Coordinates of C-alpha atoms in Angstrom, one line a residue:
Q5 CA -82.1 -2.4 -26.5
N6 CA -85.6 -3.8 -27.4
L7 CA -84.2 -5.3 -30.6
I8 CA -81.3 -7.0 -28.8
G9 CA -83.7 -8.2 -26.1
T10 CA -86.0 -9.7 -28.6
Q11 CA -83.2 -11.5 -30.4
L12 CA -81.8 -12.8 -27.2
S13 CA -85.3 -14.0 -26.2
Q14 CA -85.6 -16.0 -29.3
L15 CA -82.1 -17.5 -28.8
F16 CA -82.8 -18.4 -25.2
V17 CA -86.2 -20.0 -26.1
S18 CA -84.6 -22.2 -28.7
A19 CA -81.8 -23.3 -26.4
R20 CA -83.4 -23.8 -23.0
K21 CA -86.6 -23.0 -21.2
R22 CA -85.1 -23.1 -17.7
C23 CA -81.8 -21.5 -17.0
C24 CA -79.9 -20.7 -13.8
I25 CA -76.8 -18.6 -13.6
F26 CA -74.6 -18.7 -10.5
I27 CA -71.9 -16.1 -9.9
G28 CA -69.1 -16.9 -7.4
K29 CA -70.0 -17.1 -3.7
S30 CA -73.0 -14.8 -4.0
H31 CA -74.9 -17.4 -6.0
L32 CA -76.8 -14.8 -8.0
T33 CA -79.7 -16.7 -9.6
R34 CA -82.0 -15.9 -12.4
L35 CA -84.6 -18.4 -13.4
L36 CA -86.5 -18.1 -16.7
R37 CA -89.6 -20.2 -16.2
S38 CA -91.3 -20.1 -19.6
D39 CA -91.2 -18.7 -23.1
E40 CA -94.0 -16.3 -22.2
A41 CA -92.1 -14.9 -19.2
M42 CA -89.1 -14.2 -21.3
A43 CA -91.0 -12.5 -24.1
S44 CA -93.0 -10.2 -21.7
S45 CA -90.0 -8.0 -20.7
S46 CA -87.2 -7.5 -23.1
R47 CA -85.6 -4.9 -20.8
S48 CA -85.4 -7.4 -18.0
L49 CA -84.1 -10.0 -20.4
F50 CA -81.4 -7.6 -21.7
A51 CA -80.3 -6.9 -18.1
L52 CA -80.3 -10.7 -17.3
A53 CA -78.4 -11.4 -20.5
A54 CA -75.8 -8.8 -19.7
T55 CA -75.4 -10.2 -16.3
G56 CA -75.1 -13.7 -17.6
A57 CA -72.6 -12.7 -20.2
L58 CA -70.5 -11.1 -17.5
A59 CA -70.8 -14.2 -15.4
A60 CA -69.8 -16.5 -18.3
A61 CA -66.8 -14.2 -19.1
L62 CA -65.6 -14.2 -15.5
Y63 CA -66.0 -18.0 -15.2
F64 CA -64.3 -18.7 -18.4
Y65 CA -61.4 -16.4 -17.5
F66 CA -60.8 -17.8 -14.0
D67 CA -61.8 -21.5 -14.4
F68 CA -61.3 -22.4 -18.1
K69 CA -58.8 -20.4 -20.0
T70 CA -56.8 -21.2 -23.1
T71 CA -53.1 -20.8 -22.2
N72 CA -50.8 -18.3 -23.7
S73 CA -47.0 -18.2 -23.4
A74 CA -43.9 -17.4 -25.3
A75 CA -44.3 -20.8 -27.0
P76 CA -48.1 -20.9 -27.3
S77 CA -49.7 -24.3 -26.8
G78 CA -52.3 -23.8 -29.5
A79 CA -55.0 -21.4 -30.7
A80 CA -58.6 -22.0 -31.6
A81 CA -59.2 -21.8 -35.3
T82 CA -61.4 -18.7 -35.8
D83 CA -62.0 -19.0 -39.6
G84 CA -63.4 -22.5 -39.5
T85 CA -60.7 -23.9 -41.7
F86 CA -58.1 -26.6 -41.0
D87 CA -55.2 -27.3 -43.4
Q88 CA -54.1 -30.9 -42.8
A89 CA -51.0 -30.6 -45.0
K90 CA -49.9 -27.5 -43.1
S91 CA -50.7 -29.2 -39.8
F92 CA -48.6 -32.2 -40.8
E93 CA -45.6 -30.0 -41.7
T94 CA -46.1 -28.3 -38.3
F95 CA -45.8 -31.6 -36.5
A96 CA -42.7 -32.6 -38.4
S97 CA -40.9 -29.4 -37.5
Y98 CA -42.6 -28.3 -34.2
I99 CA -40.7 -30.2 -31.5
G100 CA -37.3 -28.7 -31.8
T101 CA -34.4 -29.1 -29.3
P102 CA -35.2 -30.6 -25.9
P103 CA -35.1 -28.0 -23.1
K104 CA -31.5 -27.6 -21.9
E105 CA -32.6 -27.5 -18.3
G106 CA -34.2 -31.0 -18.7
P107 CA -32.6 -34.2 -17.3
R108 CA -29.8 -36.1 -19.1
R109 CA -29.1 -38.9 -16.7
F110 CA -32.0 -41.4 -16.5
A111 CA -32.4 -44.5 -14.4
V112 CA -35.0 -46.9 -15.7
G113 CA -36.5 -50.0 -14.1
L114 CA -37.7 -52.6 -13.4
N115 CA -39.1 -54.9 -16.2
S116 CA -37.0 -56.0 -19.1
C117 CA -37.0 -59.1 -21.4
V118 CA -36.7 -60.3 -25.0
D119 CA -39.9 -59.8 -27.0
L120 CA -40.8 -62.6 -29.5
I121 CA -43.0 -60.6 -31.9
V122 CA -45.4 -62.6 -34.1
P123 CA -48.6 -62.3 -36.2
A124 CA -51.3 -63.4 -33.7
L125 CA -53.6 -65.2 -36.1
E126 CA -50.8 -67.4 -37.5
V127 CA -49.8 -68.5 -34.0
F128 CA -53.5 -69.3 -33.1
K129 CA -53.7 -71.3 -36.3
A130 CA -50.6 -73.3 -35.4
L131 CA -52.2 -73.9 -31.9
G132 CA -55.5 -75.0 -33.5
A133 CA -57.3 -72.2 -31.8
E134 CA -60.1 -70.8 -34.1
G135 CA -61.4 -68.2 -31.6
F136 CA -65.1 -69.1 -31.6
V137 CA -65.4 -68.4 -27.9
E138 CA -67.0 -65.6 -25.9
G139 CA -64.7 -62.8 -25.1
K140 CA -63.8 -62.8 -21.4
D141 CA -61.0 -61.2 -19.5
H142 CA -58.9 -63.3 -17.2
D143 CA -56.4 -61.8 -14.7
A144 CA -54.1 -64.8 -15.4
I145 CA -54.1 -67.4 -18.2
G146 CA -54.1 -71.1 -17.2
S147 CA -55.4 -72.8 -20.4
L148 CA -55.6 -72.4 -24.1
K149 CA -59.3 -71.6 -23.6
D150 CA -58.4 -68.8 -21.2
L151 CA -56.0 -67.4 -23.8
Q152 CA -58.6 -67.4 -26.6
E153 CA -61.2 -65.7 -24.4
T154 CA -58.9 -63.1 -23.1
F155 CA -57.4 -62.4 -26.5
R156 CA -60.9 -62.1 -28.0
H157 CA -61.9 -59.7 -25.2
F158 CA -59.2 -57.2 -26.4
F159 CA -59.2 -58.1 -30.1
E160 CA -62.9 -57.3 -30.7
K161 CA -62.4 -53.7 -29.4
G162 CA -58.9 -53.3 -30.7
G163 CA -57.5 -52.8 -27.2
A164 CA -53.9 -53.5 -26.0
G165 CA -53.6 -56.1 -23.3
E166 CA -51.1 -58.0 -21.3
R167 CA -51.5 -61.1 -19.1
F168 CA -49.3 -63.6 -17.2
V169 CA -49.5 -67.2 -18.2
S170 CA -49.6 -69.3 -15.0
N171 CA -49.2 -72.6 -16.8
G172 CA -45.5 -73.0 -17.7
D173 CA -46.1 -75.9 -20.1
L174 CA -48.8 -73.9 -22.0
F175 CA -46.4 -71.0 -22.4
K176 CA -43.6 -73.3 -23.7
S177 CA -46.1 -74.6 -26.4
I178 CA -47.0 -71.1 -27.4
V179 CA -43.3 -70.1 -27.7
T180 CA -42.7 -73.2 -29.8
A181 CA -45.6 -72.4 -32.1
S182 CA -44.5 -68.7 -32.3
R183 CA -41.0 -69.6 -33.3
G184 CA -42.3 -71.8 -36.1
V185 CA -44.0 -68.7 -37.7
K186 CA -42.0 -67.4 -40.6
A187 CA -42.5 -63.7 -39.6
A188 CA -41.3 -64.2 -36.0
R189 CA -38.6 -61.7 -34.8
N190 CA -36.9 -60.9 -31.6
F191 CA -36.6 -57.4 -30.1
V192 CA -35.9 -55.6 -26.8
G193 CA -38.9 -56.0 -24.5
G194 CA -40.2 -54.7 -21.2
N195 CA -41.5 -51.2 -20.5
A196 CA -38.3 -50.2 -18.7
A197 CA -35.9 -51.3 -21.4
L198 CA -38.0 -49.8 -24.2
M199 CA -38.3 -46.5 -22.4
G200 CA -34.6 -46.5 -21.8
L201 CA -33.9 -47.1 -25.5
T202 CA -36.2 -44.3 -26.4
I203 CA -34.5 -41.9 -24.0
K204 CA -31.0 -42.9 -25.2
N205 CA -32.0 -42.3 -28.8
K206 CA -33.0 -38.7 -28.0
V207 CA -29.3 -37.7 -28.0
K208 CA -29.6 -37.0 -31.7
H209 CA -31.9 -34.1 -30.9
L210 CA -29.4 -32.5 -28.5
P211 CA -26.7 -30.0 -29.4
Q212 CA -23.4 -31.5 -30.4
G213 CA -21.3 -32.6 -27.4
E214 CA -24.3 -33.3 -25.1
E215 CA -24.8 -36.8 -23.9
V216 CA -27.6 -38.9 -22.5
S217 CA -26.8 -41.6 -19.9
V218 CA -29.2 -44.4 -19.0
L219 CA -29.0 -46.9 -16.2
M220 CA -31.1 -50.0 -16.8
G221 CA -32.3 -51.7 -13.6
G222 CA -34.0 -54.8 -15.1
G223 CA -32.7 -58.3 -15.4
Y224 CA -31.0 -59.3 -18.6
G225 CA -29.8 -62.6 -20.1
P226 CA -27.2 -63.2 -22.9
E227 CA -29.5 -62.1 -25.8
L228 CA -30.8 -59.0 -24.1
K229 CA -27.3 -58.0 -23.0
D230 CA -26.1 -58.1 -26.7
M231 CA -29.0 -55.8 -27.6
L232 CA -28.6 -53.3 -24.8
S233 CA -24.9 -53.2 -23.7
S234 CA -23.9 -50.5 -26.3
H235 CA -26.8 -48.2 -25.2
M236 CA -27.2 -48.5 -21.5
I237 CA -25.3 -49.1 -18.2
L238 CA -26.2 -52.7 -17.1
P239 CA -25.5 -53.5 -13.4
E240 CA -23.5 -56.8 -13.2
Q241 CA -25.7 -58.0 -10.3
A242 CA -28.8 -58.0 -12.6
E243 CA -27.3 -60.4 -15.2
L244 CA -29.3 -63.7 -15.7
E245 CA -28.2 -67.1 -17.0
V246 CA -31.1 -67.2 -19.5
D247 CA -33.4 -64.5 -20.9
D248 CA -37.0 -64.0 -20.0
Y249 CA -39.2 -64.1 -23.1
H250 CA -42.6 -62.3 -23.8
V251 CA -44.7 -63.3 -26.8
I252 CA -46.2 -60.3 -28.6
L253 CA -49.3 -61.3 -30.6
E254 CA -49.8 -58.5 -33.1
Y255 CA -52.7 -58.0 -35.5
P256 CA -53.6 -55.4 -38.1
S257 CA -56.7 -53.3 -38.4
G258 CA -59.5 -55.3 -40.1
A259 CA -58.0 -58.7 -39.1
E260 CA -60.8 -61.4 -38.7
W261 CA -60.7 -64.1 -36.1
G262 CA -63.5 -66.1 -34.6
G263 CA -66.1 -64.3 -36.6
V264 CA -65.1 -60.8 -35.4
K265 CA -63.1 -58.1 -37.0
A266 CA -60.5 -55.9 -35.2
P267 CA -61.4 -52.2 -35.4
R268 CA -57.7 -51.2 -35.2
A269 CA -54.2 -52.6 -35.2
N270 CA -52.9 -53.6 -31.8
R271 CA -51.1 -56.4 -29.8
F272 CA -51.7 -58.8 -26.9
I273 CA -48.7 -59.7 -24.7
I274 CA -48.3 -62.9 -22.7
S275 CA -45.4 -64.2 -20.5
H276 CA -44.3 -66.7 -18.0
D277 CA -41.7 -64.5 -16.5
I278 CA -40.8 -65.1 -12.9
T279 CA -38.0 -62.5 -12.7
N280 CA -40.3 -59.6 -13.6
A281 CA -43.5 -61.1 -12.1
Q282 CA -41.8 -61.0 -8.6
M283 CA -39.7 -57.9 -9.2
Q284 CA -36.6 -59.8 -8.3
T285 CA -34.3 -57.0 -9.4
L286 CA -35.9 -54.4 -7.1
E287 CA -33.3 -54.8 -4.3
L288 CA -30.5 -54.5 -6.8
F289 CA -31.8 -51.3 -8.3
Q290 CA -31.6 -49.2 -5.2
P291 CA -27.8 -49.3 -4.7
A292 CA -27.3 -48.8 -8.4
L293 CA -29.4 -45.7 -8.2
E294 CA -27.3 -44.2 -5.4
S295 CA -24.1 -44.7 -7.3
F296 CA -25.4 -43.5 -10.7
L297 CA -26.9 -40.2 -9.4
P298 CA -29.8 -39.9 -11.8
E299 CA -31.5 -36.7 -12.8
A300 CA -34.8 -38.6 -13.4
V301 CA -36.1 -42.0 -12.6
V302 CA -38.5 -43.9 -14.9
L303 CA -40.3 -47.0 -13.5
S304 CA -42.7 -49.7 -14.7
G305 CA -43.5 -53.3 -14.1
L306 CA -46.1 -53.2 -11.3
H307 CA -48.6 -54.8 -13.6
M308 CA -46.4 -57.9 -13.7
L309 CA -47.2 -58.6 -10.0
E310 CA -50.9 -59.1 -10.9
G311 CA -50.5 -62.9 -11.3
E312 CA -49.1 -63.3 -7.8
N313 CA -51.1 -63.9 -4.7
P314 CA -52.5 -60.8 -2.9
E315 CA -50.2 -61.1 0.1
F316 CA -47.1 -61.3 -2.0
R317 CA -48.3 -58.4 -4.2
S318 CA -48.9 -56.1 -1.1
K319 CA -45.5 -57.0 0.3
R320 CA -43.7 -56.1 -2.9
L321 CA -45.7 -52.9 -3.4
S322 CA -44.6 -51.9 0.1
D323 CA -40.9 -52.7 -0.8
F324 CA -41.3 -50.6 -4.0
V325 CA -42.7 -47.7 -2.0
E326 CA -39.8 -47.8 0.4
M327 CA -37.4 -47.5 -2.5
L328 CA -39.4 -44.5 -3.8
K329 CA -39.2 -42.7 -0.4
K330 CA -35.4 -42.7 -0.6
I331 CA -35.3 -40.7 -3.9
P332 CA -34.9 -37.0 -3.3
K333 CA -37.9 -34.8 -4.3
H334 CA -35.9 -32.7 -6.8
I335 CA -35.4 -35.9 -8.9
P336 CA -38.7 -36.5 -10.9
I337 CA -40.1 -40.0 -10.7
H338 CA -42.3 -41.3 -13.6
L339 CA -44.4 -44.5 -13.2
E340 CA -45.7 -46.1 -16.4
L341 CA -48.8 -48.2 -15.9
A342 CA -49.8 -51.1 -18.1
S343 CA -52.6 -53.5 -18.8
M344 CA -54.2 -55.0 -15.6
A345 CA -57.5 -56.7 -14.8
L346 CA -57.9 -56.7 -11.0
E347 CA -59.6 -53.6 -9.7
P348 CA -58.6 -54.2 -6.0
Y349 CA -54.9 -54.4 -7.0
V350 CA -55.2 -51.2 -9.1
K351 CA -56.8 -49.5 -6.2
E352 CA -54.0 -50.6 -4.0
I353 CA -51.5 -49.1 -6.4
A354 CA -53.4 -45.9 -6.5
E355 CA -53.6 -45.6 -2.7
K356 CA -50.1 -46.9 -1.9
V357 CA -47.9 -45.7 -4.7
L358 CA -49.2 -42.6 -6.5
Q359 CA -48.4 -40.2 -3.7
Y360 CA -44.7 -41.1 -4.0
V361 CA -44.3 -40.5 -7.8
D362 CA -44.3 -37.1 -9.6
S363 CA -45.8 -38.4 -12.9
I364 CA -47.7 -41.3 -14.3
G365 CA -48.4 -42.6 -17.9
L366 CA -51.4 -44.5 -19.0
N367 CA -53.9 -45.3 -21.8
E368 CA -57.7 -45.3 -21.9
Q369 CA -58.1 -48.9 -20.6
E370 CA -55.8 -48.2 -17.7
L371 CA -57.5 -44.9 -17.0
E372 CA -60.9 -46.6 -16.9
L373 CA -59.6 -49.3 -14.5
V374 CA -58.2 -46.7 -12.1
A375 CA -61.4 -44.7 -12.3
N376 CA -63.6 -47.8 -11.7
S377 CA -61.5 -48.9 -8.8
A378 CA -61.7 -45.6 -7.0
D379 CA -65.1 -44.2 -7.9
G380 CA -63.9 -41.9 -10.7
P381 CA -66.3 -39.6 -12.7
H382 CA -66.7 -42.0 -15.7
K383 CA -66.9 -45.8 -15.8
E384 CA -65.9 -45.6 -19.5
V385 CA -63.9 -42.9 -21.3
T386 CA -64.4 -44.3 -24.8
T387 CA -67.1 -44.0 -27.5
R388 CA -68.2 -46.5 -30.0
G389 CA -65.3 -48.0 -31.9
S390 CA -63.1 -47.7 -28.7
V391 CA -62.1 -44.1 -29.5
A392 CA -61.2 -42.1 -26.4
D393 CA -63.6 -39.2 -25.6
T394 CA -61.7 -36.0 -24.8
A395 CA -64.3 -34.6 -22.4
K396 CA -64.4 -37.8 -20.3
V397 CA -60.7 -38.2 -20.4
S398 CA -60.2 -34.6 -19.3
D399 CA -62.7 -35.0 -16.5
S400 CA -61.0 -38.2 -15.3
L401 CA -57.5 -36.7 -15.3
Y402 CA -58.8 -33.7 -13.4
W403 CA -60.4 -36.1 -10.9
L404 CA -57.2 -38.1 -10.6
L405 CA -55.0 -35.1 -9.8
Q406 CA -57.6 -33.6 -7.5
T407 CA -57.8 -37.0 -5.6
Y408 CA -54.2 -38.1 -5.5
S409 CA -52.1 -34.9 -5.6
G410 CA -51.8 -32.4 -2.8
P411 CA -49.5 -31.1 0.0
S412 CA -48.6 -34.7 1.2
S413 CA -48.2 -36.1 -2.3
R414 CA -45.6 -35.8 -5.1
L415 CA -48.0 -36.5 -7.9
S416 CA -48.5 -33.5 -10.2
R417 CA -48.5 -34.8 -13.8
I418 CA -50.4 -37.4 -15.9
H419 CA -49.5 -38.3 -19.5
F420 CA -52.5 -39.9 -21.2
H421 CA -52.1 -41.5 -24.6
S422 CA -54.7 -43.0 -27.0
L423 CA -55.0 -43.8 -30.7
T424 CA -56.2 -40.4 -31.8
F425 CA -54.9 -37.9 -29.2
H426 CA -52.6 -37.5 -26.2
L427 CA -53.2 -35.3 -23.2
I428 CA -50.9 -34.1 -20.4
A429 CA -52.5 -32.8 -17.3
H430 CA -50.5 -31.3 -14.5
V431 CA -50.8 -29.1 -11.5
E432 CA -50.3 -25.5 -12.7
G433 CA -46.7 -24.3 -12.1
A434 CA -45.4 -27.8 -11.4
W435 CA -44.0 -28.6 -14.9
N436 CA -42.7 -26.6 -17.8
N437 CA -42.6 -27.2 -21.6
T438 CA -45.6 -29.5 -21.5
D439 CA -47.0 -28.1 -24.8
R440 CA -44.0 -29.3 -26.7
A441 CA -43.7 -32.5 -24.6
V442 CA -47.2 -33.7 -25.5
A443 CA -46.5 -32.9 -29.2
A444 CA -43.2 -34.7 -29.0
G445 CA -44.9 -37.8 -27.6
S446 CA -47.5 -37.7 -30.4
W447 CA -44.9 -37.5 -33.1
A448 CA -42.8 -40.3 -31.5
C449 CA -45.9 -42.5 -31.6
T450 CA -46.4 -41.8 -35.3
T451 CA -42.8 -42.4 -36.4
R452 CA -42.4 -45.5 -34.3
A453 CA -45.7 -47.1 -35.6
C454 CA -44.7 -46.3 -39.2
Q455 CA -41.0 -47.3 -38.4
S456 CA -39.8 -44.2 -40.2
E457 CA -38.9 -40.6 -39.3
D458 CA -39.2 -39.5 -42.9
L459 CA -42.9 -39.6 -43.4
Q460 CA -45.3 -38.3 -46.1
L461 CA -48.8 -37.2 -45.5
D462 CA -50.3 -40.1 -47.5
Q463 CA -48.8 -42.5 -45.0
V464 CA -50.8 -41.2 -42.0
T465 CA -54.4 -40.1 -41.2
L466 CA -55.5 -37.5 -38.7
R467 CA -58.6 -39.1 -37.1
F468 CA -59.0 -36.4 -34.4
P469 CA -61.9 -33.9 -35.0
T470 CA -60.9 -30.3 -35.6
S471 CA -63.0 -29.2 -32.6
F472 CA -63.5 -31.0 -29.3
Q473 CA -65.2 -30.8 -25.9
V474 CA -62.9 -30.4 -22.8
S475 CA -65.5 -31.6 -20.2
T476 CA -68.9 -33.2 -19.9
S477 CA -69.8 -30.7 -17.2
T478 CA -71.7 -27.6 -18.5
S479 CA -70.0 -25.5 -15.8
S480 CA -66.5 -26.6 -16.7
G481 CA -67.0 -27.4 -20.3
G482 CA -66.2 -25.7 -23.5
K483 CA -65.2 -26.4 -27.1
L484 CA -61.8 -25.8 -28.5
S485 CA -60.4 -26.2 -32.1
I486 CA -57.0 -27.4 -33.1
S487 CA -54.9 -25.2 -35.3
S488 CA -53.0 -26.0 -38.5
T489 CA -50.0 -24.0 -37.2
E490 CA -49.7 -25.5 -33.7
A491 CA -49.1 -29.1 -32.7
S492 CA -50.8 -28.8 -29.3
I493 CA -53.5 -26.8 -27.6
G494 CA -53.8 -25.9 -23.9
W495 CA -56.4 -24.9 -21.4
A496 CA -56.8 -24.8 -17.6
R497 CA -59.4 -25.8 -15.1
G498 CA -59.4 -25.3 -11.3
G499 CA -55.6 -25.2 -10.9
I500 CA -54.9 -28.0 -13.4
A501 CA -53.3 -27.3 -16.8
F502 CA -54.0 -29.4 -19.9
N503 CA -52.1 -29.8 -23.1
L504 CA -53.6 -31.9 -25.9
S505 CA -52.0 -33.0 -29.2
P506 CA -53.8 -34.9 -31.9
V507 CA -52.1 -38.0 -33.4
Y508 CA -51.3 -38.7 -37.0
V509 CA -52.2 -42.4 -37.1
C510 CA -50.0 -44.6 -39.2
N511 CA -52.1 -46.2 -42.1
S512 CA -50.0 -49.3 -42.2
P513 CA -48.2 -49.7 -38.9
G514 CA -45.1 -51.7 -38.9
S515 CA -45.1 -52.0 -35.1
T516 CA -47.7 -51.8 -32.3
V517 CA -45.6 -52.9 -29.3
G518 CA -43.8 -50.3 -27.2
L519 CA -45.8 -47.3 -28.5
G520 CA -47.0 -46.2 -25.0
D521 CA -43.4 -46.5 -23.7
A522 CA -42.0 -44.4 -26.6
I523 CA -44.8 -41.8 -26.0
S524 CA -44.2 -41.4 -22.3
A525 CA -40.4 -41.5 -22.4
T526 CA -40.4 -38.9 -25.1
G527 CA -42.9 -36.7 -23.3
L528 CA -40.8 -36.9 -20.1
F529 CA -37.6 -36.1 -21.9
Y530 CA -39.2 -32.8 -23.1
S531 CA -40.8 -32.0 -19.7
V532 CA -39.1 -30.1 -16.9
L533 CA -40.1 -30.4 -13.3
N534 CA -40.3 -27.2 -11.4
K535 CA -37.7 -28.3 -8.8
K536 CA -38.3 -25.4 -6.4
K537 CA -42.0 -26.3 -6.2
A538 CA -41.1 -30.0 -5.9
T539 CA -38.7 -29.3 -3.0
N540 CA -41.4 -27.3 -1.2
S541 CA -44.0 -30.0 -1.5
A542 CA -44.4 -33.0 0.7

């Protein structure tokens, strides 16, 4: 006992001179005031250490526990080794067949368009824009200078961004310059349309004979109709005379512009799209929903309203909420957020909309914006190099669900995605299969970025550390390790369950647009809402 007490004394001295331990409601407190006090009574220290160990064990069990189930979400590596080749093989074979109780009829809305995808620096060269400006975010772009400043704001940190171009003539000149670039190509665009395509393509993972049906509730012109008509149901009322175009300005990792170098590959999106900016297809979507009888509803496009005046935005948000209220609670509703700049508008979305959806998807920039607009725990969730911090992200998702879920709210799930890891947080018992869902989203990101489902290890890099912190709080924190034999790892905290999956980052990405949409849509396809719990909620 004396030997153990002496060893523990030395350990405690080196770690901390003052230590308080609180146990449950009794708030049992022991305070070690100095090295000398600890060394003077090894027996007292032994008793304190035993009490502290018991407290830590009880706390860890009840408030922070690694999950275990028939399909385990991950296990901490106990031997200190990590086999990346084995881990890569695990990812490639881990996901398996989607749960048979999951939805097969999806309604997606509201934003859709044709994407004009171009190398950003070639377009700026054609426009005579050299980029030697100060990076500055603008909520809408009215001039070429605004465009350069906003693009640089995202470019220098490798962040994804999207802004409305309020000047129609400027946008036409950008489109003209973009079409003159040799590498320019057209593709399906808009979060809703991209998520719909992703979901439809999941039919190949289903048993033979099963089908996936997708209703697309966004507007479409002649070109987009040709791209989508064989994949989705397109309501006749949503057909447009001409297509809406978005310009996708892509750049690779290490690209140099205006004297700065991009830390990672990404894209910046611009548009002058009135159909989506005013959500003109919203009133057409509701009757189409009622006749289609969806098993899940996937929505996006609220970010497009940001360029409109505050009164119009508020009115359309209220119209959007009225549509949500009519969707039965047993049908999961997912809302995908996207790049925005105005904190008051983001706060309005959080306060008006989140309680009427079951799930949201977002990245680190959008998470920071929501947290900053509503007094979240961290103003920033990234470290140097714009890499998301697991502890801060976990804290922020926990705060979001604690703040916006509850008896009068449908919200119970958040799917966070970043360059190096993805994390699904959900109210315990509200969703099933999230361990495989988060891994499925991670692998979808890798294969889409590399534009291949037949990948080799030398085509990708695992940039996520083998061990990570789950919270910045000493009372809720802990360190977990990823395993070579599991594609995700899980834990719980205060009634919220977490499932994390690292990402194999594509070394030479062939695409940067639509990654978040592919991630969230895939994760949702593999997730199952506990309908009984949803029906009993608000």
